[in-house]
Amino acid sequence: MKQLTYLLGIILVISFGITSCKKTDQNDDDPVKGMDDLIISDNFDWRTTKTVDSITLPTDDFSQIVNIYSISGEELYYTGYATNSDILSTKITIPTSVNEVMLIYGFDQAAEPKLVDVGDNLVYNFNSSKSIVNGKSADDCGCQGGLFSLTMRYTGSSSAQIKVREKKCGVVIYCGTVGPDAEFTITGGSKKNGRFDNTIYFYVDGVKNSTMHTSCSVPLEAGDVYDDFTIVSGVSKNNLPLCGSPPPDPPPPPPPVDPPVTTTVNFDGCLAYEDLWPGKGDYDFNDLIIDYDFAVTKDDDDYIQNITGVFTVYAYGASFHNGFGFLKLPHFLSEAKF
């Protein structure tokens, strides 16, 4: 009985080995042993993502947030802002399988979501398809639901580092060097959808300058002044611009004054004195020998602006106690210095 059990065990092991080594559906005519053996089309794209460019924003208000989603709205590919112009130029990496995306512009959708084809470039112009969203017309204004964007003018007398900080948690939402009468834009706060905290502080070179309540519980309008800062414009919920009139443009700086055009003329010579002149027998003129060098500066109207005279004594030897003097010219040289 033991021998029969042992024999059956050997048969099962052999059967399992034969079964596990059996190859099925295998084409041995052209085996692939490595990557070099693969036949790949010349236009096959190995990338799993692609990088594309973006987007022309509304020219009358390009300071709001841009979100780029999958068409289902479930996957966010990009979020950000344009800087200093209405062209958002950036690089966005998305899967190569994606041929269409959804663009959403502004806080609480200032413009209707747009489905845009994606090829080698993502190009869209919001100015070509403006529409009213959330019942807002072009004439509406006010401060509702908090601020999302502010453009301010700094009226300090000299350039300074400007920092804007939210009261809650001290989040810095703007920092930069700003010149006198220059404008700067604060875009996006730390609250939901980019809204500012209810209170923000303005600092000039590290010193607190002013406080602003941005919850819209206190009316805010363009033209309002907060110490060294003036509101130029702003955007609240539903893309609603602030009412009021923006401050007038600062006066242009005075034109530079050209320095006066002057001409300088130089003349020089040598003076020799004889203290016994005109007595005979002593004509050597060596009692005092002195050089002079004058520079006369005139303006375009030929008026004298300045006279400089330099005298250099080269020899003296008179037996008398003599002296040399230069006569101060009257009237027009009353302020001359000697």
Coordinates of C-alpha atoms in Angstrom, one line a residue:
M1 CA 0.0 0.0 0.0
K2 CA 2.8 2.4 0.9
Q3 CA 4.5 1.6 -2.5
L4 CA 1.3 2.4 -4.4
T5 CA 0.9 5.7 -2.6
Y6 CA 4.5 6.6 -3.3
L7 CA 4.1 5.7 -7.0
L8 CA 0.9 7.9 -7.3
G9 CA 2.8 10.8 -5.8
I10 CA 5.6 10.6 -8.4
I11 CA 3.1 10.5 -11.2
L12 CA 1.3 13.7 -10.0
V13 CA 4.6 15.6 -9.7
I14 CA 5.6 14.6 -13.3
S15 CA 2.1 15.6 -14.6
F16 CA 2.3 19.0 -12.9
G17 CA 5.7 19.7 -14.4
I18 CA 4.6 18.8 -17.9
T19 CA 1.5 21.0 -17.6
S20 CA 3.3 24.1 -16.2
C21 CA 5.9 24.1 -19.0
K22 CA 3.3 23.9 -21.8
K23 CA 3.3 27.0 -24.0
T24 CA 0.0 28.2 -25.5
D25 CA -0.8 30.6 -28.3
Q26 CA 2.9 31.3 -28.8
N27 CA 4.4 32.3 -32.2
D28 CA 8.0 31.1 -32.2
D29 CA 8.6 32.3 -35.8
D30 CA 9.6 35.9 -34.7
P31 CA 10.3 36.1 -31.0
V32 CA 10.8 39.6 -29.4
K33 CA 13.8 39.5 -27.0
G34 CA 14.2 43.3 -26.4
M35 CA 13.1 46.8 -27.3
D36 CA 15.3 46.7 -30.4
D37 CA 13.1 44.0 -31.8
L38 CA 9.9 46.1 -31.6
I39 CA 8.5 47.6 -34.8
I40 CA 7.4 51.2 -34.0
S41 CA 5.7 53.7 -36.3
D42 CA 7.7 56.8 -37.0
N43 CA 4.9 59.1 -35.8
F44 CA 4.3 57.2 -32.6
D45 CA 4.2 59.6 -29.6
W46 CA 5.9 58.2 -26.5
R47 CA 4.8 61.1 -24.3
T48 CA 2.1 60.6 -21.6
T49 CA 1.6 64.4 -21.2
K50 CA 1.8 67.5 -23.4
T51 CA 2.6 71.1 -22.7
V52 CA 0.5 73.9 -24.2
D53 CA 0.2 77.7 -24.1
S54 CA -2.7 79.9 -23.1
I55 CA -5.0 82.6 -23.2
T56 CA -6.3 86.2 -23.9
L57 CA -8.3 87.6 -21.0
P58 CA -10.9 90.3 -21.0
T59 CA -9.1 93.6 -21.8
D60 CA -11.3 95.6 -19.4
D61 CA -10.5 93.4 -16.4
F62 CA -7.7 90.8 -16.6
S63 CA -6.8 90.7 -12.9
Q64 CA -9.0 87.8 -12.0
I65 CA -8.2 84.1 -11.5
V66 CA -8.1 81.6 -14.4
N67 CA -8.9 77.9 -13.8
I68 CA -8.4 75.1 -16.4
Y69 CA -10.3 71.9 -15.7
S70 CA -11.0 68.6 -17.4
I71 CA -14.4 68.8 -19.3
S72 CA -16.0 67.0 -16.4
G73 CA -14.7 69.6 -14.0
E74 CA -13.3 66.9 -11.8
E75 CA -9.6 67.4 -12.5
L76 CA -7.8 70.8 -12.2
Y77 CA -4.9 71.3 -14.6
Y78 CA -4.0 74.9 -13.8
T79 CA -5.0 77.9 -11.6
G80 CA -3.3 81.3 -11.7
Y81 CA -3.4 84.9 -12.8
A82 CA -2.1 87.1 -15.7
T83 CA 0.6 89.6 -14.8
N84 CA 0.5 93.2 -16.1
S85 CA -1.3 92.4 -19.3
D86 CA -4.4 90.7 -20.7
I87 CA -2.3 87.8 -22.1
L88 CA -1.9 84.8 -19.8
S89 CA 1.1 83.0 -21.2
T90 CA 2.1 79.9 -19.3
K91 CA 2.9 76.3 -19.7
I92 CA 0.3 73.7 -18.8
T93 CA 1.0 70.0 -18.7
I94 CA -2.0 67.7 -19.4
P95 CA -2.4 64.1 -20.5
T96 CA -1.9 63.6 -24.3
S97 CA -5.2 61.8 -24.4
V98 CA -7.0 65.1 -23.5
N99 CA -8.2 67.0 -26.5
E100 CA -10.6 69.4 -24.8
V101 CA -10.6 71.4 -21.6
M102 CA -12.9 73.7 -19.7
L103 CA -11.8 77.3 -19.0
I104 CA -13.4 79.2 -16.1
Y105 CA -12.5 82.9 -15.7
G106 CA -13.1 85.1 -12.7
F107 CA -14.3 84.8 -9.1
D108 CA -17.7 83.0 -9.0
Q109 CA -17.4 82.6 -12.8
A110 CA -17.2 86.1 -14.2
A111 CA -17.6 84.6 -17.6
E112 CA -19.4 81.4 -18.7
P113 CA -17.3 78.3 -18.7
K114 CA -15.9 77.6 -22.1
L115 CA -15.0 74.2 -23.6
V116 CA -11.8 74.7 -25.7
D117 CA -10.1 72.3 -28.1
V118 CA -6.5 71.5 -27.2
G119 CA -3.9 70.7 -29.9
D120 CA -0.3 71.8 -29.8
N121 CA -1.5 75.1 -28.4
L122 CA -4.3 76.1 -26.1
V123 CA -5.6 79.4 -27.6
Y124 CA -8.8 81.3 -26.5
N125 CA -9.9 84.9 -26.5
F126 CA -12.5 85.8 -23.8
N127 CA -13.1 89.1 -25.6
S128 CA -14.8 87.4 -28.5
S129 CA -17.5 85.9 -26.4
K130 CA -18.4 88.2 -23.4
S131 CA -21.6 87.4 -21.7
I132 CA -23.6 88.4 -18.6
V133 CA -23.2 85.9 -15.7
N134 CA -25.2 85.9 -12.4
G135 CA -27.5 88.7 -13.7
K136 CA -24.8 91.4 -13.7
S137 CA -24.9 94.0 -16.5
A138 CA -22.1 96.3 -17.6
D139 CA -23.5 99.2 -15.6
D140 CA -23.7 97.4 -12.2
C141 CA -21.3 98.3 -9.5
G142 CA -20.9 98.0 -5.7
C143 CA -19.3 96.0 -3.0
Q144 CA -21.0 92.7 -2.2
G145 CA -19.7 89.6 -0.5
G146 CA -16.1 90.7 0.0
L147 CA -13.3 91.8 -2.3
F148 CA -11.3 89.6 -4.6
S149 CA -9.1 92.2 -6.3
L150 CA -7.9 95.8 -5.6
T151 CA -5.8 98.2 -7.5
M152 CA -4.2 100.9 -5.3
R153 CA -2.2 104.0 -5.9
Y154 CA 0.7 104.8 -3.5
T155 CA 0.9 108.5 -2.8
G156 CA 4.0 108.6 -0.6
S157 CA 6.8 111.0 -1.4
S158 CA 9.5 108.4 -2.3
S159 CA 9.8 104.8 -3.4
A160 CA 9.1 102.2 -0.7
Q161 CA 8.6 98.5 -0.1
I162 CA 4.8 98.0 0.1
K163 CA 3.4 95.0 1.9
V164 CA -0.2 94.1 2.3
R165 CA -1.1 91.5 5.0
E166 CA -4.4 89.9 6.0
K167 CA -5.4 90.2 9.6
K168 CA -6.2 86.6 10.0
C169 CA -3.1 84.4 10.2
G170 CA -1.0 87.4 8.9
V171 CA -1.0 86.1 5.3
V172 CA 1.0 88.4 2.9
I173 CA -1.0 89.0 -0.3
Y174 CA 1.2 91.6 -1.8
C175 CA 4.9 92.6 -1.5
G176 CA 6.9 94.8 -3.8
T177 CA 8.7 98.1 -4.3
V178 CA 6.4 100.9 -5.5
G179 CA 7.3 104.4 -6.6
P180 CA 5.4 107.7 -5.8
D181 CA 2.0 107.9 -7.5
A182 CA 2.5 104.4 -8.9
E183 CA -0.2 101.8 -8.9
F184 CA -0.2 98.1 -7.9
T185 CA -2.8 95.4 -7.9
I186 CA -3.6 92.9 -5.2
T187 CA -5.2 89.8 -6.6
G188 CA -6.5 86.8 -4.6
G189 CA -6.8 86.4 -0.8
S190 CA -6.5 83.4 1.4
K191 CA -10.3 82.8 1.8
K192 CA -12.5 80.6 -0.3
N193 CA -12.3 81.3 -4.1
G194 CA -9.6 83.8 -3.5
R195 CA -11.6 86.4 -1.4
F196 CA -9.6 88.7 0.9
D197 CA -9.8 88.4 4.6
N198 CA -12.3 90.8 6.2
T199 CA -9.4 93.2 7.3
I200 CA -6.1 93.9 5.5
Y201 CA -3.2 96.1 6.7
F202 CA -0.9 98.2 4.5
Y203 CA 2.8 98.6 5.5
V204 CA 5.3 101.1 4.1
D205 CA 9.0 100.0 4.6
G206 CA 7.9 97.7 7.5
V207 CA 5.8 100.3 9.3
K208 CA 2.0 99.9 9.4
N209 CA 0.4 102.7 7.5
S210 CA -3.4 102.0 7.2
T211 CA -6.2 99.5 7.7
M212 CA -9.0 98.6 5.3
H213 CA -12.1 96.5 5.9
T214 CA -12.7 94.5 2.8
S215 CA -15.8 92.5 3.8
C216 CA -18.0 95.2 2.2
S217 CA -19.7 95.7 5.6
V218 CA -18.2 99.2 5.3
P219 CA -18.8 100.8 1.8
L220 CA -15.8 100.9 -0.4
E221 CA -15.5 103.0 -3.5
A222 CA -12.9 103.9 -6.1
G223 CA -11.3 107.2 -4.9
D224 CA -11.4 106.3 -1.2
V225 CA -8.2 107.4 0.6
Y226 CA -6.4 105.3 3.3
D227 CA -3.5 107.4 4.4
D228 CA -0.8 107.0 1.7
F229 CA -3.0 104.7 -0.4
T230 CA -6.0 105.5 -2.7
I231 CA -8.4 102.9 -4.2
V232 CA -8.2 103.0 -8.0
S233 CA -10.5 100.1 -8.7
G234 CA -11.7 96.8 -7.2
V235 CA -13.7 93.7 -7.8
S236 CA -16.1 92.1 -5.4
K237 CA -18.3 88.9 -5.5
N238 CA -20.0 88.1 -8.8
N239 CA -17.3 90.1 -10.6
L240 CA -18.9 93.3 -9.4
P241 CA -16.7 96.4 -9.8
L242 CA -16.5 99.0 -7.1
C243 CA -18.6 102.2 -7.6
G244 CA -17.1 105.6 -7.4
S245 CA -14.7 107.6 -9.5
P246 CA -11.1 106.6 -9.7
P247 CA -8.7 109.3 -8.7
P248 CA -7.4 111.6 -11.4
D249 CA -4.1 110.7 -12.9
P250 CA -1.2 112.4 -11.1
P251 CA 0.3 115.4 -12.9
P252 CA 3.2 114.5 -15.2
P253 CA 6.6 115.3 -13.8
P254 CA 8.1 118.6 -14.9
P255 CA 10.3 118.4 -18.0
P256 CA 13.9 118.2 -17.3
V257 CA 15.7 121.5 -17.3
D258 CA 18.7 121.5 -19.6
P259 CA 21.8 122.9 -18.1
P260 CA 22.8 126.3 -19.5
V261 CA 25.1 126.2 -22.5
T262 CA 28.3 128.2 -21.7
T263 CA 31.5 129.1 -23.5
T264 CA 34.8 129.7 -21.8
V265 CA 37.5 131.9 -23.3
N266 CA 41.1 131.8 -21.9
F267 CA 43.8 134.4 -22.3
D268 CA 47.1 134.8 -20.6
G269 CA 50.3 136.9 -20.5
C270 CA 53.3 138.1 -18.5
L271 CA 53.7 141.4 -16.6
A272 CA 57.2 143.0 -15.9
Y273 CA 57.7 146.0 -13.6
E274 CA 60.5 148.4 -13.1
D275 CA 60.1 150.5 -9.9
L276 CA 62.5 153.3 -11.1
W277 CA 60.7 153.8 -14.4
P278 CA 61.0 156.2 -16.2
G279 CA 64.4 157.0 -14.6
K280 CA 67.3 156.4 -16.9
G281 CA 69.9 153.8 -16.3
D282 CA 67.6 151.0 -14.9
Y283 CA 65.6 149.4 -17.7
D284 CA 65.9 145.8 -16.8
F285 CA 62.3 145.4 -15.6
N286 CA 63.1 142.7 -13.1
D287 CA 61.7 144.2 -10.0
L288 CA 58.6 142.0 -10.4
I289 CA 57.8 139.5 -13.1
I290 CA 54.3 137.9 -12.9
D291 CA 52.3 135.6 -15.2
Y292 CA 48.5 135.9 -15.4
D293 CA 45.9 133.4 -16.8
F294 CA 42.2 134.4 -17.1
A295 CA 39.2 132.2 -17.9
V296 CA 36.0 134.0 -18.8
T297 CA 32.8 132.0 -19.0
K298 CA 29.8 133.4 -20.9
D299 CA 26.3 132.2 -21.6
D300 CA 24.4 132.0 -24.9
D301 CA 23.5 135.7 -24.6
D302 CA 27.2 136.6 -24.2
Y303 CA 26.7 137.6 -20.5
I304 CA 29.7 136.9 -18.3
Q305 CA 28.9 134.2 -15.8
N306 CA 32.3 133.7 -14.2
I307 CA 35.9 135.0 -14.3
T308 CA 38.8 133.1 -12.9
G309 CA 42.2 134.7 -12.7
V310 CA 45.5 133.0 -11.7
F311 CA 48.7 135.0 -11.0
T312 CA 52.1 133.4 -10.7
V313 CA 55.1 135.3 -9.4
Y314 CA 58.3 134.3 -11.2
A315 CA 60.8 137.0 -10.1
Y316 CA 61.1 140.0 -7.7
G317 CA 64.1 142.0 -6.5
A318 CA 63.3 145.6 -6.0
S319 CA 65.1 147.6 -3.4
F320 CA 61.9 149.5 -2.6
H321 CA 59.1 148.1 -0.6
N322 CA 56.7 147.5 -3.5
G323 CA 53.4 145.6 -3.8
F324 CA 51.1 144.1 -6.5
G325 CA 47.4 144.6 -6.5
F326 CA 44.5 143.6 -8.8
L327 CA 41.7 146.1 -9.0
K328 CA 38.2 144.7 -8.3
L329 CA 35.9 145.6 -11.1
P330 CA 32.8 147.6 -9.9
H331 CA 29.1 146.8 -10.3
F332 CA 28.9 143.5 -12.2
L333 CA 31.6 141.8 -10.1
S334 CA 30.1 142.8 -6.8
E335 CA 29.9 139.1 -5.7
A336 CA 33.4 138.2 -6.9
K337 CA 35.6 136.3 -4.5
F338 CA 39.4 136.8 -4.3

